[in-house]
mmCIF file with all atom_site columns, C-alpha atoms in Angstrom:
data_model
loop_
_atom_site.group_PDB
_atom_site.id
_atom_site.type_symbol
_atom_site.label_atom_id
_atom_site.label_alt_id
_atom_site.label_comp_id
_atom_site.label_asym_id
_atom_site.label_entity_id
_atom_site.label_seq_id
_atom_site.pdbx_PDB_ins_code
_atom_site.Cartn_x
_atom_site.Cartn_y
_atom_site.Cartn_z
_atom_site.occupancy
_atom_site.B_iso_or_equiv
_atom_site.pdbx_formal_charge
_atom_site.auth_seq_id
_atom_site.auth_comp_id
_atom_site.auth_asym_id
_atom_site.auth_atom_id
_atom_site.pdbx_PDB_model_num
ATOM 1   C CA . LYS A 1 1   ? 2.755   -137.295 -45.652 1.00 78.00 ? 1   LYS A CA 1
ATOM 2   C CA . GLN A 1 2   ? 3.827   -135.261 -48.809 1.00 82.00 ? 2   GLN A CA 1
ATOM 3   C CA . GLU A 1 3   ? 5.422   -132.124 -48.151 1.00 89.00 ? 3   GLU A CA 1
ATOM 4   C CA . VAL A 1 4   ? 6.375   -130.533 -51.450 1.00 94.00 ? 4   VAL A CA 1
ATOM 5   C CA . THR A 1 5   ? 8.970   -126.818 -51.231 1.00 96.00 ? 5   THR A CA 1
ATOM 6   C CA . GLN A 1 6   ? 9.360   -124.403 -53.488 1.00 96.00 ? 6   GLN A CA 1
ATOM 7   C CA . ILE A 1 7   ? 12.532  -121.885 -53.327 1.00 92.00 ? 7   ILE A CA 1
ATOM 8   C CA . PRO A 1 8   ? 12.996  -119.535 -53.352 1.00 92.00 ? 8   PRO A CA 1
ATOM 9   C CA . ALA A 1 9   ? 10.190  -117.943 -52.799 1.00 94.00 ? 9   ALA A CA 1
ATOM 10  C CA . ALA A 1 10  ? 10.582  -115.213 -54.722 1.00 96.00 ? 10  ALA A CA 1
ATOM 11  C CA . LEU A 1 11  ? 12.967  -114.275 -57.668 1.00 95.00 ? 11  LEU A CA 1
ATOM 12  C CA . SER A 1 12  ? 13.625  -111.090 -60.228 1.00 97.00 ? 12  SER A CA 1
ATOM 13  C CA . VAL A 1 13  ? 15.417  -111.303 -63.095 1.00 96.00 ? 13  VAL A CA 1
ATOM 14  C CA . PRO A 1 14  ? 16.764  -109.311 -66.199 1.00 97.00 ? 14  PRO A CA 1
ATOM 15  C CA . GLU A 1 15  ? 14.803  -110.053 -69.344 1.00 97.00 ? 15  GLU A CA 1
ATOM 16  C CA . GLY A 1 16  ? 16.577  -112.680 -71.549 1.00 97.00 ? 16  GLY A CA 1
ATOM 17  C CA . GLU A 1 17  ? 18.380  -114.810 -68.463 1.00 96.00 ? 17  GLU A CA 1
ATOM 18  C CA . ASN A 1 18  ? 17.642  -117.863 -68.229 1.00 97.00 ? 18  ASN A CA 1
ATOM 19  C CA . LEU A 1 19  ? 16.580  -119.454 -64.963 1.00 95.00 ? 19  LEU A CA 1
ATOM 20  C CA . VAL A 1 20  ? 15.857  -122.100 -62.677 1.00 96.00 ? 20  VAL A CA 1
ATOM 21  C CA . LEU A 1 21  ? 12.886  -122.742 -60.360 1.00 97.00 ? 21  LEU A CA 1
ATOM 22  C CA . ASN A 1 22  ? 13.499  -125.772 -57.478 1.00 97.00 ? 22  ASN A CA 1
ATOM 23  C CA . CYS A 1 23  ? 10.928  -127.879 -56.139 1.00 96.00 ? 23  CYS A CA 1
ATOM 24  C CA . SER A 1 24  ? 11.763  -130.720 -53.530 1.00 95.00 ? 24  SER A CA 1
ATOM 25  C CA . PHE A 1 25  ? 9.040   -133.918 -52.293 1.00 91.00 ? 25  PHE A CA 1
ATOM 26  C CA . THR A 1 26  ? 9.341   -135.741 -49.229 1.00 89.00 ? 26  THR A CA 1
ATOM 27  C CA . ASP A 1 27  ? 7.572   -139.087 -50.900 1.00 81.00 ? 27  ASP A CA 1
ATOM 28  C CA . SER A 1 28  ? 9.232   -140.267 -53.513 1.00 77.00 ? 28  SER A CA 1
ATOM 29  C CA . ALA A 1 29  ? 6.668   -142.574 -54.610 1.00 78.00 ? 29  ALA A CA 1
ATOM 30  C CA . ILE A 1 30  ? 4.876   -139.571 -56.353 1.00 81.00 ? 30  ILE A CA 1
ATOM 31  C CA . TYR A 1 31  ? 3.395   -141.076 -59.784 1.00 81.00 ? 31  TYR A CA 1
ATOM 32  C CA . ASN A 1 32  ? 3.867   -138.013 -61.221 1.00 87.00 ? 32  ASN A CA 1
ATOM 33  C CA . LEU A 1 33  ? 4.530   -134.226 -61.037 1.00 91.00 ? 33  LEU A CA 1
ATOM 34  C CA . GLN A 1 34  ? 2.618   -131.172 -62.560 1.00 93.00 ? 34  GLN A CA 1
ATOM 35  C CA . TRP A 1 35  ? 3.983   -127.661 -63.050 1.00 96.00 ? 35  TRP A CA 1
ATOM 36  C CA . PHE A 1 36  ? 1.649   -124.884 -62.956 1.00 96.00 ? 36  PHE A CA 1
ATOM 37  C CA . ARG A 1 37  ? 1.874   -121.086 -63.698 1.00 96.00 ? 37  ARG A CA 1
ATOM 38  C CA . GLN A 1 38  ? -0.987  -118.837 -62.036 1.00 94.00 ? 38  GLN A CA 1
ATOM 39  C CA . ASP A 1 39  ? -1.699  -115.535 -62.619 1.00 92.00 ? 39  ASP A CA 1
ATOM 40  C CA . PRO A 1 40  ? -2.706  -112.606 -59.676 1.00 87.00 ? 40  PRO A CA 1
ATOM 41  C CA . GLY A 1 41  ? -6.016  -113.436 -58.451 1.00 80.00 ? 41  GLY A CA 1
ATOM 42  C CA . LYS A 1 42  ? -6.378  -116.022 -62.013 1.00 84.00 ? 42  LYS A CA 1
ATOM 43  C CA . GLY A 1 43  ? -6.332  -119.693 -62.331 1.00 88.00 ? 43  GLY A CA 1
ATOM 44  C CA . LEU A 1 44  ? -3.950  -122.368 -62.280 1.00 92.00 ? 44  LEU A CA 1
ATOM 45  C CA . THR A 1 45  ? -2.257  -123.109 -65.861 1.00 92.00 ? 45  THR A CA 1
ATOM 46  C CA . SER A 1 46  ? -0.646  -126.207 -66.612 1.00 92.00 ? 46  SER A CA 1
ATOM 47  C CA . LEU A 1 47  ? 2.831   -126.021 -68.060 1.00 95.00 ? 47  LEU A CA 1
ATOM 48  C CA . LEU A 1 48  ? 3.967   -129.182 -67.871 1.00 95.00 ? 48  LEU A CA 1
ATOM 49  C CA . LEU A 1 49  ? 3.814   -132.933 -66.084 1.00 92.00 ? 49  LEU A CA 1
ATOM 50  C CA . ILE A 1 50  ? 6.445   -135.171 -66.036 1.00 92.00 ? 50  ILE A CA 1
ATOM 51  C CA . GLN A 1 51  ? 5.893   -139.035 -65.240 1.00 87.00 ? 51  GLN A CA 1
ATOM 52  C CA . SER A 1 52  ? 7.745   -141.083 -62.057 1.00 84.00 ? 52  SER A CA 1
ATOM 53  C CA . SER A 1 53  ? 8.953   -143.241 -65.223 1.00 86.00 ? 53  SER A CA 1
ATOM 54  C CA . GLN A 1 54  ? 10.343  -139.331 -67.208 1.00 89.00 ? 54  GLN A CA 1
ATOM 55  C CA . ARG A 1 55  ? 13.246  -137.542 -66.002 1.00 91.00 ? 55  ARG A CA 1
ATOM 56  C CA . GLU A 1 56  ? 12.019  -134.402 -68.531 1.00 94.00 ? 56  GLU A CA 1
ATOM 57  C CA . GLN A 1 57  ? 9.758   -132.500 -70.509 1.00 94.00 ? 57  GLN A CA 1
ATOM 58  C CA . THR A 1 58  ? 9.673   -129.719 -72.899 1.00 96.00 ? 58  THR A CA 1
ATOM 59  C CA . SER A 1 59  ? 7.360   -127.489 -74.576 1.00 95.00 ? 59  SER A CA 1
ATOM 60  C CA . GLY A 1 60  ? 8.860   -124.490 -76.071 1.00 96.00 ? 60  GLY A CA 1
ATOM 61  C CA . ARG A 1 61  ? 11.055  -122.260 -73.563 1.00 97.00 ? 61  ARG A CA 1
ATOM 62  C CA . LEU A 1 62  ? 9.975   -124.312 -70.697 1.00 97.00 ? 62  LEU A CA 1
ATOM 63  C CA . ASN A 1 63  ? 11.927  -127.357 -69.429 1.00 97.00 ? 63  ASN A CA 1
ATOM 64  C CA . ALA A 1 64  ? 11.021  -129.759 -66.574 1.00 96.00 ? 64  ALA A CA 1
ATOM 65  C CA . SER A 1 65  ? 12.959  -132.365 -64.820 1.00 96.00 ? 65  SER A CA 1
ATOM 66  C CA . LEU A 1 66  ? 12.640  -135.247 -62.217 1.00 94.00 ? 66  LEU A CA 1
ATOM 67  C CA . ASP A 1 67  ? 15.016  -136.991 -60.338 1.00 92.00 ? 67  ASP A CA 1
ATOM 68  C CA . LYS A 1 68  ? 12.897  -138.848 -57.627 1.00 88.00 ? 68  LYS A CA 1
ATOM 69  C CA . SER A 1 69  ? 15.389  -140.128 -55.824 1.00 88.00 ? 69  SER A CA 1
ATOM 70  C CA . SER A 1 70  ? 16.727  -136.928 -54.669 1.00 91.00 ? 70  SER A CA 1
ATOM 71  C CA . GLY A 1 71  ? 13.271  -135.753 -54.823 1.00 91.00 ? 71  GLY A CA 1
ATOM 72  C CA . ARG A 1 72  ? 13.531  -132.872 -56.736 1.00 94.00 ? 72  ARG A CA 1
ATOM 73  C CA . SER A 1 73  ? 12.005  -131.214 -59.819 1.00 95.00 ? 73  SER A CA 1
ATOM 74  C CA . THR A 1 74  ? 12.818  -128.088 -62.010 1.00 96.00 ? 74  THR A CA 1
ATOM 75  C CA . LEU A 1 75  ? 11.889  -126.162 -64.412 1.00 97.00 ? 75  LEU A CA 1
ATOM 76  C CA . TYR A 1 76  ? 14.133  -124.136 -66.662 1.00 97.00 ? 76  TYR A CA 1
ATOM 77  C CA . ILE A 1 77  ? 13.159  -121.078 -68.264 1.00 97.00 ? 77  ILE A CA 1
ATOM 78  C CA . ALA A 1 78  ? 15.292  -119.950 -71.242 1.00 97.00 ? 78  ALA A CA 1
ATOM 79  C CA . ALA A 1 79  ? 15.776  -116.248 -72.586 1.00 97.00 ? 79  ALA A CA 1
ATOM 80  C CA . SER A 1 80  ? 13.421  -115.033 -69.727 1.00 97.00 ? 80  SER A CA 1
ATOM 81  C CA . GLN A 1 81  ? 10.463  -112.033 -70.672 1.00 97.00 ? 81  GLN A CA 1
ATOM 82  C CA . PRO A 1 82  ? 8.393   -109.902 -69.076 1.00 97.00 ? 82  PRO A CA 1
ATOM 83  C CA . GLY A 1 83  ? 5.305   -112.140 -70.003 1.00 96.00 ? 83  GLY A CA 1
ATOM 84  C CA . ASP A 1 84  ? 7.037   -114.845 -67.873 1.00 97.00 ? 84  ASP A CA 1
ATOM 85  C CA . SER A 1 85  ? 6.022   -113.044 -64.693 1.00 97.00 ? 85  SER A CA 1
ATOM 86  C CA . ALA A 1 86  ? 3.828   -114.695 -62.554 1.00 97.00 ? 86  ALA A CA 1
ATOM 87  C CA . THR A 1 87  ? 3.683   -117.007 -59.693 1.00 97.00 ? 87  THR A CA 1
ATOM 88  C CA . TYR A 1 88  ? 5.188   -120.738 -60.835 1.00 98.00 ? 88  TYR A CA 1
ATOM 89  C CA . LEU A 1 89  ? 3.628   -123.789 -58.619 1.00 97.00 ? 89  LEU A CA 1
ATOM 90  C CA . CYS A 1 90  ? 5.106   -127.407 -58.522 1.00 96.00 ? 90  CYS A CA 1
ATOM 91  C CA . ALA A 1 91  ? 2.869   -130.085 -57.215 1.00 94.00 ? 91  ALA A CA 1
ATOM 92  C CA . GLY A 1 92  ? 3.092   -133.846 -56.577 1.00 91.00 ? 92  GLY A CA 1
ATOM 93  C CA . LEU A 1 93  ? 0.447   -136.626 -57.133 1.00 85.00 ? 93  LEU A CA 1
ATOM 94  C CA . ASN A 1 94  ? 0.098   -138.642 -54.601 1.00 76.00 ? 94  ASN A CA 1
ATOM 95  C CA . TYR A 1 95  ? -2.096  -141.904 -54.794 1.00 68.00 ? 95  TYR A CA 1
ATOM 96  C CA . GLY A 1 96  ? -3.859  -142.061 -51.590 1.00 59.00 ? 96  GLY A CA 1
ATOM 97  C CA . GLY A 1 97  ? -7.131  -144.211 -52.131 1.00 53.00 ? 97  GLY A CA 1
ATOM 98  C CA . SER A 1 98  ? -8.811  -144.448 -55.293 1.00 49.00 ? 98  SER A CA 1
ATOM 99  C CA . GLN A 1 99  ? -7.713  -141.818 -56.788 1.00 54.00 ? 99  GLN A CA 1
ATOM 100 C CA . GLY A 1 100 ? -5.025  -139.337 -56.802 1.00 65.00 ? 100 GLY A CA 1
ATOM 101 C CA . ASN A 1 101 ? -5.144  -135.662 -55.372 1.00 83.00 ? 101 ASN A CA 1
ATOM 102 C CA . LEU A 1 102 ? -2.100  -132.905 -55.947 1.00 89.00 ? 102 LEU A CA 1
ATOM 103 C CA . ILE A 1 103 ? -0.073  -131.193 -53.379 1.00 91.00 ? 103 ILE A CA 1
ATOM 104 C CA . PHE A 1 104 ? 1.272   -128.121 -54.025 1.00 94.00 ? 104 PHE A CA 1
ATOM 105 C CA . GLY A 1 105 ? 3.983   -126.116 -53.002 1.00 96.00 ? 105 GLY A CA 1
ATOM 106 C CA . LYS A 1 106 ? 3.693   -122.315 -52.159 1.00 95.00 ? 106 LYS A CA 1
ATOM 107 C CA . GLY A 1 107 ? 5.337   -121.250 -55.414 1.00 96.00 ? 107 GLY A CA 1
ATOM 108 C CA . THR A 1 108 ? 7.973   -119.203 -56.659 1.00 97.00 ? 108 THR A CA 1
ATOM 109 C CA . LYS A 1 109 ? 6.730   -115.229 -57.869 1.00 97.00 ? 109 LYS A CA 1
ATOM 110 C CA . LEU A 1 110 ? 9.130   -114.278 -60.972 1.00 97.00 ? 110 LEU A CA 1
ATOM 111 C CA . SER A 1 111 ? 9.742   -111.204 -61.512 1.00 97.00 ? 111 SER A CA 1
ATOM 112 C CA . VAL A 1 112 ? 10.875  -110.825 -64.791 1.00 97.00 ? 112 VAL A CA 1
ATOM 113 C CA . LYS A 1 113 ? 12.326  -106.953 -65.475 1.00 96.00 ? 113 LYS A CA 1
ATOM 114 C CA . PRO A 1 114 ? 12.609  -105.657 -69.076 1.00 95.00 ? 114 PRO A CA 1
ATOM 115 C CA . GLU B 2 1   ? -8.744  -125.206 -76.075 1.00 73.00 ? 1   GLU B CA 1
ATOM 116 C CA . PRO B 2 2   ? -11.375 -126.497 -73.976 1.00 73.00 ? 2   PRO B CA 1
ATOM 117 C CA . GLU B 2 3   ? -11.914 -124.913 -70.352 1.00 90.00 ? 3   GLU B CA 1
ATOM 118 C CA . VAL B 2 4   ? -13.116 -125.562 -66.933 1.00 94.00 ? 4   VAL B CA 1
ATOM 119 C CA . THR B 2 5   ? -15.613 -122.654 -65.912 1.00 95.00 ? 5   THR B CA 1
ATOM 120 C CA . GLN B 2 6   ? -16.493 -121.565 -62.520 1.00 96.00 ? 6   GLN B CA 1
ATOM 121 C CA . THR B 2 7   ? -19.268 -119.158 -61.726 1.00 95.00 ? 7   THR B CA 1
ATOM 122 C CA . PRO B 2 8   ? -19.397 -116.764 -60.147 1.00 95.00 ? 8   PRO B CA 1
ATOM 123 C CA . SER B 2 9   ? -16.200 -115.592 -60.159 1.00 94.00 ? 9   SER B CA 1
ATOM 124 C CA . HIS B 2 10  ? -16.610 -113.346 -56.588 1.00 96.00 ? 10  HIS B CA 1
ATOM 125 C CA . GLN B 2 11  ? -18.994 -114.265 -54.332 1.00 96.00 ? 11  GLN B CA 1
ATOM 126 C CA . VAL B 2 12  ? -20.104 -112.679 -50.612 1.00 97.00 ? 12  VAL B CA 1
ATOM 127 C CA . THR B 2 13  ? -22.120 -114.287 -48.342 1.00 95.00 ? 13  THR B CA 1
ATOM 128 C CA . GLN B 2 14  ? -22.914 -112.835 -44.994 1.00 96.00 ? 14  GLN B CA 1
ATOM 129 C CA . MET B 2 15  ? -21.045 -115.321 -42.262 1.00 96.00 ? 15  MET B CA 1
ATOM 130 C CA . GLY B 2 16  ? -23.740 -118.536 -41.780 1.00 96.00 ? 16  GLY B CA 1
ATOM 131 C CA . GLN B 2 17  ? -25.515 -118.719 -44.828 1.00 97.00 ? 17  GLN B CA 1
ATOM 132 C CA . GLU B 2 18  ? -25.159 -121.231 -47.636 1.00 97.00 ? 18  GLU B CA 1
ATOM 133 C CA . VAL B 2 19  ? -23.534 -120.944 -51.151 1.00 97.00 ? 19  VAL B CA 1
ATOM 134 C CA . ILE B 2 20  ? -23.034 -123.331 -53.897 1.00 97.00 ? 20  ILE B CA 1
ATOM 135 C CA . LEU B 2 21  ? -19.663 -123.190 -56.045 1.00 97.00 ? 21  LEU B CA 1
ATOM 136 C CA . ARG B 2 22  ? -20.585 -123.713 -60.267 1.00 97.00 ? 22  ARG B CA 1
ATOM 137 C CA . CYS B 2 23  ? -18.205 -125.482 -62.303 1.00 97.00 ? 23  CYS B CA 1
ATOM 138 C CA . VAL B 2 24  ? -18.106 -126.690 -65.667 1.00 96.00 ? 24  VAL B CA 1
ATOM 139 C CA . PRO B 2 25  ? -15.249 -129.129 -66.316 1.00 95.00 ? 25  PRO B CA 1
ATOM 140 C CA . ILE B 2 26  ? -14.425 -130.057 -69.728 1.00 93.00 ? 26  ILE B CA 1
ATOM 141 C CA . SER B 2 27  ? -16.679 -132.036 -71.578 1.00 90.00 ? 27  SER B CA 1
ATOM 142 C CA . ASN B 2 28  ? -14.886 -135.462 -71.697 1.00 88.00 ? 28  ASN B CA 1
ATOM 143 C CA . HIS B 2 29  ? -13.816 -135.636 -68.342 1.00 91.00 ? 29  HIS B CA 1
ATOM 144 C CA . LEU B 2 30  ? -14.540 -138.032 -66.184 1.00 90.00 ? 30  LEU B CA 1
ATOM 145 C CA . TYR B 2 31  ? -12.798 -137.166 -63.165 1.00 91.00 ? 31  TYR B CA 1
ATOM 146 C CA . PHE B 2 32  ? -13.607 -134.041 -61.262 1.00 93.00 ? 32  PHE B CA 1
ATOM 147 C CA . TYR B 2 33  ? -11.823 -131.810 -58.327 1.00 94.00 ? 33  TYR B CA 1
ATOM 148 C CA . TRP B 2 34  ? -12.250 -128.822 -55.622 1.00 96.00 ? 34  TRP B CA 1
ATOM 149 C CA . TYR B 2 35  ? -9.343  -127.206 -54.644 1.00 96.00 ? 35  TYR B CA 1
ATOM 150 C CA . ARG B 2 36  ? -8.928  -124.414 -52.609 1.00 96.00 ? 36  ARG B CA 1
ATOM 151 C CA . GLN B 2 37  ? -6.296  -121.769 -51.949 1.00 95.00 ? 37  GLN B CA 1
ATOM 152 C CA . ILE B 2 38  ? -6.357  -119.301 -48.059 1.00 95.00 ? 38  ILE B CA 1
ATOM 153 C CA . LEU B 2 39  ? -4.404  -116.095 -48.998 1.00 91.00 ? 39  LEU B CA 1
ATOM 154 C CA . GLY B 2 40  ? -0.861  -116.681 -49.053 1.00 88.00 ? 40  GLY B CA 1
ATOM 155 C CA . GLN B 2 41  ? -1.363  -120.036 -48.704 1.00 92.00 ? 41  GLN B CA 1
ATOM 156 C CA . LYS B 2 42  ? -0.376  -123.198 -50.458 1.00 94.00 ? 42  LYS B CA 1
ATOM 157 C CA . VAL B 2 43  ? -3.313  -124.759 -52.753 1.00 95.00 ? 43  VAL B CA 1
ATOM 158 C CA . GLU B 2 44  ? -5.488  -127.471 -50.487 1.00 94.00 ? 44  GLU B CA 1
ATOM 159 C CA . PHE B 2 45  ? -6.978  -130.551 -52.110 1.00 93.00 ? 45  PHE B CA 1
ATOM 160 C CA . LEU B 2 46  ? -10.754 -130.756 -50.757 1.00 95.00 ? 46  LEU B CA 1
ATOM 161 C CA . VAL B 2 47  ? -12.188 -133.486 -52.754 1.00 94.00 ? 47  VAL B CA 1
ATOM 162 C CA . SER B 2 48  ? -12.161 -135.710 -55.910 1.00 91.00 ? 48  SER B CA 1
ATOM 163 C CA . PHE B 2 49  ? -15.459 -137.134 -56.954 1.00 92.00 ? 49  PHE B CA 1
ATOM 164 C CA . TYR B 2 50  ? -16.287 -139.637 -60.142 1.00 89.00 ? 50  TYR B CA 1
ATOM 165 C CA . ASN B 2 51  ? -19.059 -142.044 -61.508 1.00 88.00 ? 51  ASN B CA 1
ATOM 166 C CA . ASN B 2 52  ? -21.373 -139.971 -58.812 1.00 90.00 ? 52  ASN B CA 1
ATOM 167 C CA . GLU B 2 53  ? -19.240 -140.823 -55.492 1.00 91.00 ? 53  GLU B CA 1
ATOM 168 C CA . ILE B 2 54  ? -16.554 -138.993 -53.514 1.00 92.00 ? 54  ILE B CA 1
ATOM 169 C CA . SER B 2 55  ? -13.243 -140.722 -54.463 1.00 88.00 ? 55  SER B CA 1
ATOM 170 C CA . GLU B 2 56  ? -11.408 -139.282 -51.677 1.00 88.00 ? 56  GLU B CA 1
ATOM 171 C CA . LYS B 2 57  ? -11.709 -136.100 -49.694 1.00 91.00 ? 57  LYS B CA 1
ATOM 172 C CA . SER B 2 58  ? -8.757  -134.427 -47.143 1.00 91.00 ? 58  SER B CA 1
ATOM 173 C CA . GLU B 2 59  ? -9.953  -133.761 -43.301 1.00 91.00 ? 59  GLU B CA 1
ATOM 174 C CA . ILE B 2 60  ? -10.590 -130.179 -44.638 1.00 93.00 ? 60  ILE B CA 1
ATOM 175 C CA . PHE B 2 61  ? -13.817 -131.497 -46.374 1.00 95.00 ? 61  PHE B CA 1
ATOM 176 C CA . ASP B 2 62  ? -15.910 -131.872 -43.176 1.00 94.00 ? 62  ASP B CA 1
ATOM 177 C CA . ASP B 2 63  ? -19.927 -132.247 -42.643 1.00 94.00 ? 63  ASP B CA 1
ATOM 178 C CA . GLN B 2 64  ? -20.085 -128.813 -43.934 1.00 96.00 ? 64  GLN B CA 1
ATOM 179 C CA . PHE B 2 65  ? -19.029 -129.574 -47.817 1.00 97.00 ? 65  PHE B CA 1
ATOM 180 C CA . SER B 2 66  ? -20.804 -131.274 -50.081 1.00 97.00 ? 66  SER B CA 1
ATOM 181 C CA . VAL B 2 67  ? -20.376 -131.455 -54.057 1.00 96.00 ? 67  VAL B CA 1
ATOM 182 C CA . GLU B 2 68  ? -22.970 -133.272 -56.310 1.00 94.00 ? 68  GLU B CA 1
ATOM 183 C CA . ARG B 2 69  ? -22.973 -133.404 -60.561 1.00 92.00 ? 69  ARG B CA 1
ATOM 184 C CA . PRO B 2 70  ? -26.498 -132.296 -61.276 1.00 86.00 ? 70  PRO B CA 1
ATOM 185 C CA . ASP B 2 71  ? -26.673 -133.062 -64.592 1.00 86.00 ? 71  ASP B CA 1
ATOM 186 C CA . GLY B 2 72  ? -24.324 -134.098 -67.522 1.00 77.00 ? 72  GLY B CA 1
ATOM 187 C CA . SER B 2 73  ? -22.758 -130.686 -67.090 1.00 86.00 ? 73  SER B CA 1
ATOM 188 C CA . ASN B 2 74  ? -22.021 -129.667 -63.576 1.00 93.00 ? 74  ASN B CA 1
ATOM 189 C CA . PHE B 2 75  ? -20.186 -130.195 -60.512 1.00 95.00 ? 75  PHE B CA 1
ATOM 190 C CA . THR B 2 76  ? -21.148 -128.093 -57.715 1.00 97.00 ? 76  THR B CA 1
ATOM 191 C CA . LEU B 2 77  ? -19.726 -127.399 -54.141 1.00 97.00 ? 77  LEU B CA 1
ATOM 192 C CA . LYS B 2 78  ? -21.335 -126.628 -51.156 1.00 97.00 ? 78  LYS B CA 1
ATOM 193 C CA . ILE B 2 79  ? -20.800 -125.268 -47.865 1.00 97.00 ? 79  ILE B CA 1
ATOM 194 C CA . ARG B 2 80  ? -23.762 -125.420 -45.487 1.00 95.00 ? 80  ARG B CA 1
ATOM 195 C CA . SER B 2 81  ? -23.162 -123.101 -43.097 1.00 94.00 ? 81  SER B CA 1
ATOM 196 C CA . THR B 2 82  ? -20.345 -120.635 -43.652 1.00 96.00 ? 82  THR B CA 1
ATOM 197 C CA . LYS B 2 83  ? -17.344 -118.990 -41.381 1.00 96.00 ? 83  LYS B CA 1
ATOM 198 C CA . LEU B 2 84  ? -14.841 -116.286 -41.266 1.00 96.00 ? 84  LEU B CA 1
ATOM 199 C CA . GLU B 2 85  ? -12.089 -118.949 -42.529 1.00 96.00 ? 85  GLU B CA 1
ATOM 200 C CA . ASP B 2 86  ? -13.835 -120.263 -45.437 1.00 97.00 ? 86  ASP B CA 1
ATOM 201 C CA . SER B 2 87  ? -12.483 -117.477 -47.229 1.00 97.00 ? 87  SER B CA 1
ATOM 202 C CA . ALA B 2 88  ? -10.501 -118.351 -49.935 1.00 97.00 ? 88  ALA B CA 1
ATOM 203 C CA . MET B 2 89  ? -10.404 -119.365 -53.718 1.00 96.00 ? 89  MET B CA 1
ATOM 204 C CA . TYR B 2 90  ? -11.925 -122.432 -54.549 1.00 97.00 ? 90  TYR B CA 1
ATOM 205 C CA . PHE B 2 91  ? -10.655 -124.368 -57.757 1.00 97.00 ? 91  PHE B CA 1
ATOM 206 C CA . CYS B 2 92  ? -12.274 -126.827 -59.968 1.00 96.00 ? 92  CYS B CA 1
ATOM 207 C CA . ALA B 2 93  ? -10.384 -129.165 -61.861 1.00 94.00 ? 93  ALA B CA 1
ATOM 208 C CA . SER B 2 94  ? -10.545 -131.775 -64.088 1.00 93.00 ? 94  SER B CA 1
ATOM 209 C CA . SER B 2 95  ? -8.890  -135.079 -65.747 1.00 91.00 ? 95  SER B CA 1
ATOM 210 C CA . VAL B 2 96  ? -9.576  -137.734 -68.711 1.00 88.00 ? 96  VAL B CA 1
ATOM 211 C CA . PHE B 2 97  ? -8.742  -140.118 -66.658 1.00 77.00 ? 97  PHE B CA 1
ATOM 212 C CA . ARG B 2 98  ? -6.904  -141.146 -63.095 1.00 69.00 ? 98  ARG B CA 1
ATOM 213 C CA . THR B 2 99  ? -3.860  -142.768 -64.449 1.00 67.00 ? 99  THR B CA 1
ATOM 214 C CA . PRO B 2 100 ? -1.093  -140.372 -64.038 1.00 68.00 ? 100 PRO B CA 1
ATOM 215 C CA . ALA B 2 101 ? -0.360  -139.086 -67.470 1.00 73.00 ? 101 ALA B CA 1
ATOM 216 C CA . GLN B 2 102 ? -3.461  -137.030 -67.411 1.00 82.00 ? 102 GLN B CA 1
ATOM 217 C CA . PRO B 2 103 ? -3.050  -133.432 -65.697 1.00 87.00 ? 103 PRO B CA 1
ATOM 218 C CA . GLN B 2 104 ? -5.317  -132.245 -63.949 1.00 90.00 ? 104 GLN B CA 1
ATOM 219 C CA . HIS B 2 105 ? -6.944  -128.714 -65.647 1.00 92.00 ? 105 HIS B CA 1
ATOM 220 C CA . PHE B 2 106 ? -8.270  -125.671 -63.316 1.00 93.00 ? 106 PHE B CA 1
ATOM 221 C CA . GLY B 2 107 ? -10.699 -123.425 -63.536 1.00 94.00 ? 107 GLY B CA 1
ATOM 222 C CA . ASP B 2 108 ? -10.083 -119.466 -63.075 1.00 93.00 ? 108 ASP B CA 1
ATOM 223 C CA . GLY B 2 109 ? -11.249 -119.750 -59.500 1.00 95.00 ? 109 GLY B CA 1
ATOM 224 C CA . THR B 2 110 ? -14.154 -118.356 -57.706 1.00 97.00 ? 110 THR B CA 1
ATOM 225 C CA . ARG B 2 111 ? -13.277 -116.050 -55.079 1.00 96.00 ? 111 ARG B CA 1
ATOM 226 C CA . LEU B 2 112 ? -15.302 -116.493 -51.545 1.00 97.00 ? 112 LEU B CA 1
ATOM 227 C CA . SER B 2 113 ? -15.657 -113.540 -49.133 1.00 97.00 ? 113 SER B CA 1
ATOM 228 C CA . ILE B 2 114 ? -17.245 -114.235 -46.014 1.00 97.00 ? 114 ILE B CA 1
ATOM 229 C CA . LEU B 2 115 ? -18.463 -111.079 -43.977 1.00 95.00 ? 115 LEU B CA 1
#
């Protein structure tokens, strides 16, 4: 059964710092990995999706990588800003039955201090 | 940009009552999902739906739960007899195709509070 773990649970950094959020998964037979942002009391905003055949994806200041062999994904945020403060979730897509469902980690709560 | 819309944003219900959570997926999407997040816990998959039938469901999705696409735009989750432990944020999601290349897009959720 797929398990997704995110470390650290919380992270506080000063504005402008580059940072890395970690995600690990137990079953390397994932089809893709999706990173989300969740603001307090809000829904999930999809940030990046990496297919199993890819190693990384970039969007603006965000870069996500995927290493299936080691069961790890990272989300790199460059030049962090206070507006980046949120909880970041990673989720792996496993194909179970006829259609896949996302298996989520518990998230990393990021706080960027001005 | 098209969005997944969920109503209501907050629902308060007495234990034992039936509740229906509503979702309007993105219009050209074909696959629909419900997830839930109990306060402080992980987001958990409940059910996926395609072509007017359930494709996959988790252990959480027992006989108290049902889903329906009553018309061409709405996708609903019904809980027949709510329990205290059903209190959670419920998220609807949709995707264009089922291939791994397509992301799932989530709504803002319905916070369900059972008293």
